[in-house]
């Protein structure tokens, strides 16, 4: 994660905090698990009362039959929620004309390092 | 609204100005009207000639049968226009697979405080 | 292009670099070619290993039968790639309910000025 801007304000939710992300996407929860792509995008803190971000993110596949294809996600990620759902708003390559949704669930979170592992499941209708 | 960045340049349109928003969404134009959710997202000034922003925004419903569902909007908001139309690009919960459009109209704008009230109408096809 | 933020880090890919764009859209590759609109949006560097940006962008038509209509694009732009594909995630006016994809190809790039010309082809299903 790269912090882009971290506005000074009195919110306890980091309202206005903006970062870009580029995370490995693996088959399983272990970092040694097979790498199949990367999730790359924008997180912007968009809530004054709880920790919730606007997400615009591409799932970039770099392996197998989806190699070179992407799925575009947009939605709200309320970090502390058990299951977070975002919309599939489009895609490229194999995923042209994609529509659907993704659910995410935090598998592990290391409070010291800040590292997190999340499980994503996608339901995608596409061409 | 939380200013994220306000680049110095010679444009009169705030070109490059970026902010995150988190506004109450009510049934009617009065702030005392029933609160049904929040509109949360990103505004980025994207025009060198007139005041027009790129908007990526979630309508977050927190009440009634849409409670917990979201609608994702993306588009261009030319602030001074009578009616602004943005695209519905997706949704979650009740609004999975959403597609459609939203029209916005400024109801009131207080030049001193900067507070504004806008009426939104949505036309959404969803699952 | 207006730089919004340019985070200091050790990446060689400008990871976290954010800018807003507002470029003329013409029928042909020459700047003197007929102006039909503008491409306005957000570029955020979202890759730590190669130059690739998250794009959220509106194609704003200002001429002819599409005058006042917009097409919303979202995707990943790997700048050095021959052909880059982004998703059409929605639209307004004539392009309500739009879905599809856009391909972009750099026609010219002036390393001294940084000016670039890219050819866009769109495949759009809409109402």
Short mmCIF file of C-alpha atoms in Angstrom, two decimals:
data_model
loop_
_atom_site.label_atom_id
_atom_site.label_comp_id
_atom_site.label_asym_id
_atom_site.label_seq_id
_atom_site.Cartn_x
_atom_site.Cartn_y
_atom_site.Cartn_z
CA UNK A 1 0.00 0.00 0.00
CA UNK A 2 1.22 3.47 -0.84
CA UNK A 3 -0.29 6.40 1.03
CA UNK A 4 -1.23 9.12 -1.44
CA UNK A 5 -2.70 11.65 0.97
CA UNK A 6 -3.55 11.67 4.64
CA UNK A 7 -5.59 14.78 5.40
CA UNK A 8 -5.48 16.23 8.89
CA UNK A 9 -8.91 16.25 10.49
CA UNK A 10 -10.69 15.28 13.66
CA UNK A 11 -12.29 12.09 12.36
CA UNK A 12 -11.29 8.81 13.98
CA UNK A 13 -11.92 7.00 10.71
CA UNK A 14 -9.17 8.55 8.60
CA UNK A 15 -11.81 10.33 6.51
CA UNK A 16 -10.15 11.50 3.31
CA UNK A 17 -7.19 9.14 3.61
CA UNK A 18 -6.27 7.94 0.10
CA UNK A 19 -3.95 5.12 -0.91
CA UNK A 20 -3.09 3.02 -3.93
CA UNK A 21 -2.76 -0.74 -3.53
CA UNK A 22 -0.92 -3.50 -5.40
CA UNK A 23 -1.28 -6.84 -3.67
CA UNK A 24 -0.48 -10.41 -4.72
CA UNK A 25 -3.46 -12.61 -5.58
CA UNK A 26 -2.85 -16.26 -4.73
CA UNK A 27 -4.93 -19.42 -4.93
CA UNK A 28 -4.84 -19.97 -1.17
CA UNK A 29 -4.31 -17.93 1.99
CA UNK A 30 -0.57 -18.66 2.28
CA UNK A 31 1.86 -16.27 0.58
CA UNK A 32 3.68 -19.34 -0.73
CA UNK A 33 0.46 -20.45 -2.43
CA UNK A 34 0.33 -20.23 -6.23
CA UNK A 35 0.43 -16.63 -7.47
CA UNK A 36 -2.26 -16.03 -10.08
CA UNK A 37 -2.33 -12.27 -10.34
CA UNK A 38 -2.48 -8.98 -8.51
CA UNK A 39 -5.20 -6.73 -7.12
CA UNK A 40 -4.42 -3.15 -8.02
CA UNK A 41 -6.37 -0.05 -7.25
CA UNK A 42 -7.58 2.81 -5.14
CA UNK A 43 -8.78 2.93 -1.55
CA UNK A 44 -10.28 6.18 -0.27
CA UNK A 45 -11.69 6.60 3.22
CA UNK A 46 -15.25 7.81 2.69
CA UNK A 47 -16.97 7.57 6.04
CA UNK A 48 -16.91 9.97 8.99
CA UNK A 49 -18.43 7.53 11.47
CA UNK A 50 -16.86 4.14 10.79
CA UNK A 51 -13.89 2.73 8.90
CA UNK A 52 -15.22 2.27 5.36
CA UNK A 53 -13.49 2.94 2.07
CA UNK A 54 -14.52 3.53 -1.49
CA UNK A 55 -12.71 0.89 -3.54
CA UNK A 56 -12.00 0.98 -7.27
CA UNK A 57 -9.78 -1.96 -8.08
CA UNK A 58 -8.71 -4.22 -10.92
CA UNK A 59 -8.13 -7.92 -10.39
CA UNK A 60 -5.29 -8.57 -12.83
CA UNK A 61 -4.87 -12.20 -13.82
CA UNK A 62 -1.34 -13.22 -14.81
CA UNK A 63 -1.63 -16.98 -15.07
CA UNK A 64 -3.50 -19.79 -16.79
CA UNK A 65 -6.55 -19.29 -18.96
CA UNK A 66 -7.28 -15.85 -17.48
CA UNK A 67 -3.76 -14.56 -18.12
CA UNK A 68 -3.99 -10.96 -19.33
CA UNK A 69 -7.64 -10.56 -18.39
CA UNK A 70 -8.95 -8.21 -15.71
CA UNK A 71 -12.06 -7.80 -13.57
CA UNK A 72 -13.01 -4.30 -12.42
CA UNK A 73 -14.50 -3.97 -8.94
CA UNK A 74 -16.14 -0.95 -7.35
CA UNK A 75 -17.85 -0.63 -4.02
CA UNK A 76 -17.66 0.05 -0.34
CA UNK A 77 -15.39 -1.92 1.95
CA UNK A 78 -16.35 -1.64 5.63
CA UNK A 79 -13.10 -3.07 6.88
CA UNK A 80 -14.41 -4.44 10.19
CA UNK A 81 -17.37 -6.28 8.64
CA UNK A 82 -17.25 -10.06 8.44
CA UNK A 83 -18.21 -10.18 4.79
CA UNK A 84 -17.80 -7.22 2.46
CA UNK A 85 -19.47 -7.15 -0.91
CA UNK A 86 -18.36 -5.06 -3.86
CA UNK A 87 -19.75 -4.87 -7.38
CA UNK A 88 -18.13 -6.31 -10.47
CA UNK A 89 -18.59 -3.38 -12.87
CA UNK A 90 -16.73 -4.63 -15.93
CA UNK A 91 -13.82 -6.60 -17.28
CA UNK A 92 -11.41 -7.17 -20.13
CA UNK A 93 -10.16 -10.15 -22.12
CA UNK A 94 -12.05 -13.23 -21.03
CA UNK A 95 -14.16 -11.03 -18.77
CA UNK A 96 -15.50 -8.58 -21.34
CA UNK A 97 -19.02 -7.36 -20.46
CA UNK A 98 -18.59 -8.68 -16.91
CA UNK A 99 -21.21 -7.96 -14.27
CA UNK A 100 -21.62 -9.52 -10.86
CA UNK A 101 -20.28 -9.18 -7.37
CA UNK A 102 -17.37 -10.12 -5.15
CA UNK A 103 -17.39 -11.03 -1.48
CA UNK A 104 -14.33 -10.57 0.70
CA UNK A 105 -13.54 -11.96 4.13
CA UNK A 106 -10.45 -11.21 6.21
CA UNK A 107 -8.56 -14.44 6.84
CA UNK A 108 -5.70 -13.03 8.90
CA UNK A 109 -4.67 -9.61 10.13
CA UNK A 110 -1.36 -8.88 11.78
CA UNK A 111 -1.83 -5.81 13.94
CA UNK A 112 1.91 -5.30 14.34
CA UNK A 113 2.87 -5.34 10.67
CA UNK A 114 -0.50 -4.26 9.31
CA UNK A 115 -0.40 -7.18 6.86
CA UNK A 116 -3.74 -8.73 6.02
CA UNK A 117 -4.93 -11.71 4.01
CA UNK A 118 -8.45 -11.63 2.57
CA UNK A 119 -10.38 -14.35 0.78
CA UNK A 120 -12.25 -13.20 -2.34
CA UNK A 121 -15.08 -15.05 -4.02
CA UNK A 122 -16.44 -13.76 -7.29
CA UNK A 123 -19.68 -14.34 -9.09
CA UNK A 124 -19.24 -13.03 -12.62
CA UNK A 125 -21.48 -13.10 -15.66
CA UNK A 126 -19.51 -12.32 -18.78
CA UNK A 127 -19.43 -12.81 -22.50
CA UNK B 1 -16.32 16.92 2.29
CA UNK B 2 -12.67 16.32 3.01
CA UNK B 3 -10.11 17.92 0.73
CA UNK B 4 -7.49 15.33 -0.22
CA UNK B 5 -5.34 17.46 -2.50
CA UNK B 6 -5.60 20.92 -3.97
CA UNK B 7 -2.91 21.32 -6.62
CA UNK B 8 -1.61 24.78 -7.39
CA UNK B 9 -2.23 25.74 -11.00
CA UNK B 10 -3.61 28.54 -13.09
CA UNK B 11 -6.96 26.93 -13.87
CA UNK B 12 -10.09 28.68 -12.63
CA UNK B 13 -11.86 25.34 -12.34
CA UNK B 14 -9.78 23.77 -9.59
CA UNK B 15 -8.40 21.26 -12.08
CA UNK B 16 -6.82 18.42 -10.11
CA UNK B 17 -8.66 19.23 -6.88
CA UNK B 18 -9.57 15.94 -5.18
CA UNK B 19 -11.92 15.34 -2.25
CA UNK B 20 -13.71 12.50 -0.53
CA UNK B 21 -17.38 12.93 0.37
CA UNK B 22 -19.72 11.40 2.95
CA UNK B 23 -23.15 13.01 2.87
CA UNK B 24 -26.47 12.09 4.45
CA UNK B 25 -29.10 10.71 2.09
CA UNK B 26 -32.63 11.62 3.16
CA UNK B 27 -36.09 11.03 1.73
CA UNK B 28 -36.76 14.73 1.26
CA UNK B 29 -34.78 17.95 0.87
CA UNK B 30 -34.85 18.91 4.56
CA UNK B 31 -32.03 17.69 6.78
CA UNK B 32 -34.70 16.72 9.33
CA UNK B 33 -36.27 14.45 6.72
CA UNK B 34 -35.95 10.69 7.21
CA UNK B 35 -32.34 9.51 6.90
CA UNK B 36 -32.11 6.46 4.65
CA UNK B 37 -28.40 6.22 3.98
CA UNK B 38 -25.26 8.02 2.93
CA UNK B 39 -23.55 8.92 -0.33
CA UNK B 40 -19.87 8.20 -0.04
CA UNK B 41 -17.17 8.61 -2.61
CA UNK B 42 -14.64 10.50 -4.63
CA UNK B 43 -14.85 13.84 -6.46
CA UNK B 44 -11.94 14.84 -8.69
CA UNK B 45 -11.92 18.02 -10.74
CA UNK B 46 -11.30 16.87 -14.30
CA UNK B 47 -11.95 19.85 -16.52
CA UNK B 48 -9.70 22.77 -17.40
CA UNK B 49 -12.45 24.91 -18.90
CA UNK B 50 -15.50 24.51 -16.65
CA UNK B 51 -16.33 23.17 -13.19
CA UNK B 52 -16.85 19.46 -13.78
CA UNK B 53 -15.77 16.54 -11.65
CA UNK B 54 -15.23 12.84 -12.12
CA UNK B 55 -17.44 11.14 -9.55
CA UNK B 56 -17.10 7.59 -8.23
CA UNK B 57 -19.60 7.18 -5.43
CA UNK B 58 -21.53 4.57 -3.51
CA UNK B 59 -25.09 5.17 -2.39
CA UNK B 60 -25.16 3.28 0.90
CA UNK B 61 -28.63 2.35 2.11
CA UNK B 62 -29.00 2.00 5.88
CA UNK B 63 -32.74 1.68 6.31
CA UNK B 64 -35.75 -0.37 5.26
CA UNK B 65 -35.71 -3.05 2.60
CA UNK B 66 -32.49 -1.70 1.03
CA UNK B 67 -30.61 -1.70 4.35
CA UNK B 68 -27.05 -2.90 3.72
CA UNK B 69 -27.30 -2.62 -0.06
CA UNK B 70 -25.31 -0.22 -2.20
CA UNK B 71 -25.52 1.33 -5.66
CA UNK B 72 -22.28 2.30 -7.39
CA UNK B 73 -22.33 5.47 -9.51
CA UNK B 74 -19.70 6.75 -11.88
CA UNK B 75 -19.78 9.72 -14.18
CA UNK B 76 -19.24 13.38 -14.77
CA UNK B 77 -20.87 16.04 -12.65
CA UNK B 78 -20.91 19.47 -14.26
CA UNK B 79 -21.81 21.28 -11.09
CA UNK B 80 -23.51 24.28 -12.70
CA UNK B 81 -25.76 22.22 -14.97
CA UNK B 82 -29.46 22.01 -14.16
CA UNK B 83 -29.60 18.25 -14.43
CA UNK B 84 -26.51 16.06 -14.13
CA UNK B 85 -26.61 12.44 -15.18
CA UNK B 86 -24.25 9.76 -13.95
CA UNK B 87 -24.16 6.05 -14.72
CA UNK B 88 -25.19 3.29 -12.35
CA UNK B 89 -22.29 0.88 -12.88
CA UNK B 90 -23.09 -1.81 -10.33
CA UNK B 91 -24.49 -2.62 -6.93
CA UNK B 92 -24.53 -5.00 -4.00
CA UNK B 93 -27.18 -6.75 -1.92
CA UNK B 94 -30.59 -6.05 -3.41
CA UNK B 95 -28.85 -4.18 -6.22
CA UNK B 96 -26.58 -6.94 -7.50
CA UNK B 97 -25.99 -6.69 -11.28
CA UNK B 98 -27.36 -3.14 -11.26
CA UNK B 99 -27.19 -1.02 -14.39
CA UNK B 100 -28.92 2.26 -15.11
CA UNK B 101 -28.50 5.94 -14.47
CA UNK B 102 -29.01 8.64 -11.88
CA UNK B 103 -30.05 12.23 -12.39
CA UNK B 104 -29.15 14.93 -9.89
CA UNK B 105 -30.54 18.43 -9.49
CA UNK B 106 -29.35 21.04 -7.00
CA UNK B 107 -32.23 22.00 -4.72
CA UNK B 108 -30.44 24.53 -2.56
CA UNK B 109 -26.94 25.94 -2.38
CA UNK B 110 -25.72 28.18 0.44
CA UNK B 111 -22.86 30.25 -0.94
CA UNK B 112 -21.73 31.30 2.53
CA UNK B 113 -21.49 27.87 4.11
CA UNK B 114 -20.95 25.95 0.88
CA UNK B 115 -23.72 23.54 1.92
CA UNK B 116 -25.77 22.10 -0.88
CA UNK B 117 -28.83 19.87 -1.18
CA UNK B 118 -29.28 17.83 -4.33
CA UNK B 119 -32.22 15.69 -5.43
CA UNK B 120 -31.29 12.30 -6.87
CA UNK B 121 -33.53 10.14 -9.00
CA UNK B 122 -32.36 6.67 -9.97
CA UNK B 123 -33.42 4.31 -12.70
CA UNK B 124 -31.92 0.93 -11.88
CA UNK B 125 -32.25 -2.48 -13.51
CA UNK B 126 -31.02 -5.18 -11.17
CA UNK B 127 -31.34 -8.82 -10.37
CA UNK C 1 -2.50 16.33 -16.85
CA UNK C 2 -2.49 17.70 -13.34
CA UNK C 3 -0.39 15.92 -10.73
CA UNK C 4 -2.48 15.45 -7.58
CA UNK C 5 0.07 13.62 -5.45
CA UNK C 6 3.49 12.14 -6.06
CA UNK C 7 4.44 10.03 -3.05
CA UNK C 8 8.10 9.55 -2.25
CA UNK C 9 9.09 5.90 -2.40
CA UNK C 10 11.70 3.60 -3.82
CA UNK C 11 9.59 2.21 -6.67
CA UNK C 12 10.72 2.89 -10.22
CA UNK C 13 7.12 2.82 -11.41
CA UNK C 14 5.82 5.90 -9.61
CA UNK C 15 3.66 3.67 -7.40
CA UNK C 16 1.06 5.87 -5.72
CA UNK C 17 1.41 8.71 -8.22
CA UNK C 18 -2.04 10.22 -8.81
CA UNK C 19 -3.13 12.65 -11.50
CA UNK C 20 -6.29 14.00 -13.07
CA UNK C 21 -6.52 14.24 -16.85
CA UNK C 22 -8.52 16.34 -19.30
CA UNK C 23 -7.50 15.67 -22.89
CA UNK C 24 -9.03 16.63 -26.24
CA UNK C 25 -10.74 13.82 -28.14
CA UNK C 26 -10.49 14.24 -31.90
CA UNK C 27 -11.61 12.21 -34.90
CA UNK C 28 -8.05 11.64 -36.11
CA UNK C 29 -4.53 11.64 -34.68
CA UNK C 30 -3.74 15.27 -35.57
CA UNK C 31 -4.54 17.95 -33.03
CA UNK C 32 -6.06 19.96 -35.88
CA UNK C 33 -8.46 17.09 -36.54
CA UNK C 34 -12.12 17.60 -35.67
CA UNK C 35 -12.66 17.94 -31.90
CA UNK C 36 -15.54 15.76 -30.77
CA UNK C 37 -15.12 15.74 -27.00
CA UNK C 38 -12.79 15.30 -24.08
CA UNK C 39 -11.49 12.40 -22.02
CA UNK C 40 -11.58 13.35 -18.36
CA UNK C 41 -10.64 11.32 -15.37
CA UNK C 42 -8.27 9.80 -12.89
CA UNK C 43 -4.94 7.98 -13.34
CA UNK C 44 -3.39 6.32 -10.31
CA UNK C 45 -0.17 4.33 -10.47
CA UNK C 46 -1.06 0.91 -9.05
CA UNK C 47 1.85 -1.36 -9.81
CA UNK C 48 5.15 -1.78 -7.99
CA UNK C 49 6.85 -3.73 -10.76
CA UNK C 50 5.86 -2.08 -14.04
CA UNK C 51 4.27 1.15 -15.21
CA UNK C 52 0.54 0.45 -14.97
CA UNK C 53 -2.24 2.73 -13.81
CA UNK C 54 -5.77 2.34 -12.56
CA UNK C 55 -7.93 4.45 -14.86
CA UNK C 56 -11.41 5.79 -14.15
CA UNK C 57 -12.34 8.09 -16.98
CA UNK C 58 -15.31 9.61 -18.76
CA UNK C 59 -15.35 10.08 -22.50
CA UNK C 60 -17.37 13.28 -22.81
CA UNK C 61 -18.91 13.84 -26.23
CA UNK C 62 -19.46 17.48 -27.20
CA UNK C 63 -20.44 17.23 -30.83
CA UNK C 64 -22.92 15.64 -33.21
CA UNK C 65 -25.44 13.00 -32.24
CA UNK C 66 -23.51 12.05 -29.09
CA UNK C 67 -23.32 15.65 -27.84
CA UNK C 68 -23.88 15.67 -24.08
CA UNK C 69 -23.51 11.90 -23.71
CA UNK C 70 -20.71 10.18 -21.82
CA UNK C 71 -19.09 6.75 -21.68
CA UNK C 72 -17.51 5.64 -18.40
CA UNK C 73 -14.32 3.57 -18.63
CA UNK C 74 -12.53 1.72 -15.88
CA UNK C 75 -9.53 -0.55 -16.07
CA UNK C 76 -5.81 -0.99 -16.05
CA UNK C 77 -3.56 0.82 -18.47
CA UNK C 78 -0.11 -0.74 -18.83
CA UNK C 79 1.39 2.23 -20.58
CA UNK C 80 4.13 0.37 -22.46
CA UNK C 81 1.81 -2.29 -23.88
CA UNK C 82 0.97 -2.16 -27.57
CA UNK C 83 -2.75 -2.48 -27.02
CA UNK C 84 -4.41 -1.66 -23.69
CA UNK C 85 -7.96 -2.73 -22.98
CA UNK C 86 -10.27 -1.11 -20.45
CA UNK C 87 -13.87 -1.88 -19.59
CA UNK C 88 -16.86 0.25 -20.53
CA UNK C 89 -18.71 0.23 -17.21
CA UNK C 90 -21.61 2.58 -17.98
CA UNK C 91 -22.77 5.66 -19.77
CA UNK C 92 -25.22 8.52 -19.93
CA UNK C 93 -27.48 10.08 -22.55
CA UNK C 94 -27.31 8.00 -25.72
CA UNK C 95 -25.06 5.56 -23.86
CA UNK C 96 -27.35 4.69 -20.95
CA UNK C 97 -26.87 1.08 -19.77
CA UNK C 98 -23.59 0.88 -21.71
CA UNK C 99 -21.35 -2.15 -21.36
CA UNK C 100 -18.39 -3.15 -23.47
CA UNK C 101 -14.71 -2.42 -23.83
CA UNK C 102 -12.24 0.05 -25.24
CA UNK C 103 -8.85 -0.60 -26.78
CA UNK C 104 -6.15 2.05 -26.82
CA UNK C 105 -2.94 2.20 -28.82
CA UNK C 106 -0.26 4.91 -28.57
CA UNK C 107 0.10 6.64 -31.92
CA UNK C 108 2.82 9.10 -31.02
CA UNK C 109 4.80 9.93 -27.90
CA UNK C 110 7.10 12.93 -27.62
CA UNK C 111 9.67 12.12 -24.96
CA UNK C 112 10.77 15.74 -24.67
CA UNK C 113 7.36 17.31 -24.11
CA UNK C 114 5.69 14.22 -22.68
CA UNK C 115 2.80 14.73 -25.11
CA UNK C 116 1.15 11.57 -26.36
CA UNK C 117 -1.56 10.72 -28.88
CA UNK C 118 -3.52 7.51 -28.41
CA UNK C 119 -6.07 5.89 -30.70
CA UNK C 120 -9.20 4.60 -28.97
CA UNK C 121 -11.63 2.08 -30.39
CA UNK C 122 -14.82 1.34 -28.49
CA UNK C 123 -17.22 -1.56 -28.63
CA UNK C 124 -20.32 -0.52 -26.73
CA UNK C 125 -23.66 -2.21 -26.18
CA UNK C 126 -26.23 0.29 -24.94
CA UNK C 127 -29.90 1.01 -24.77
#
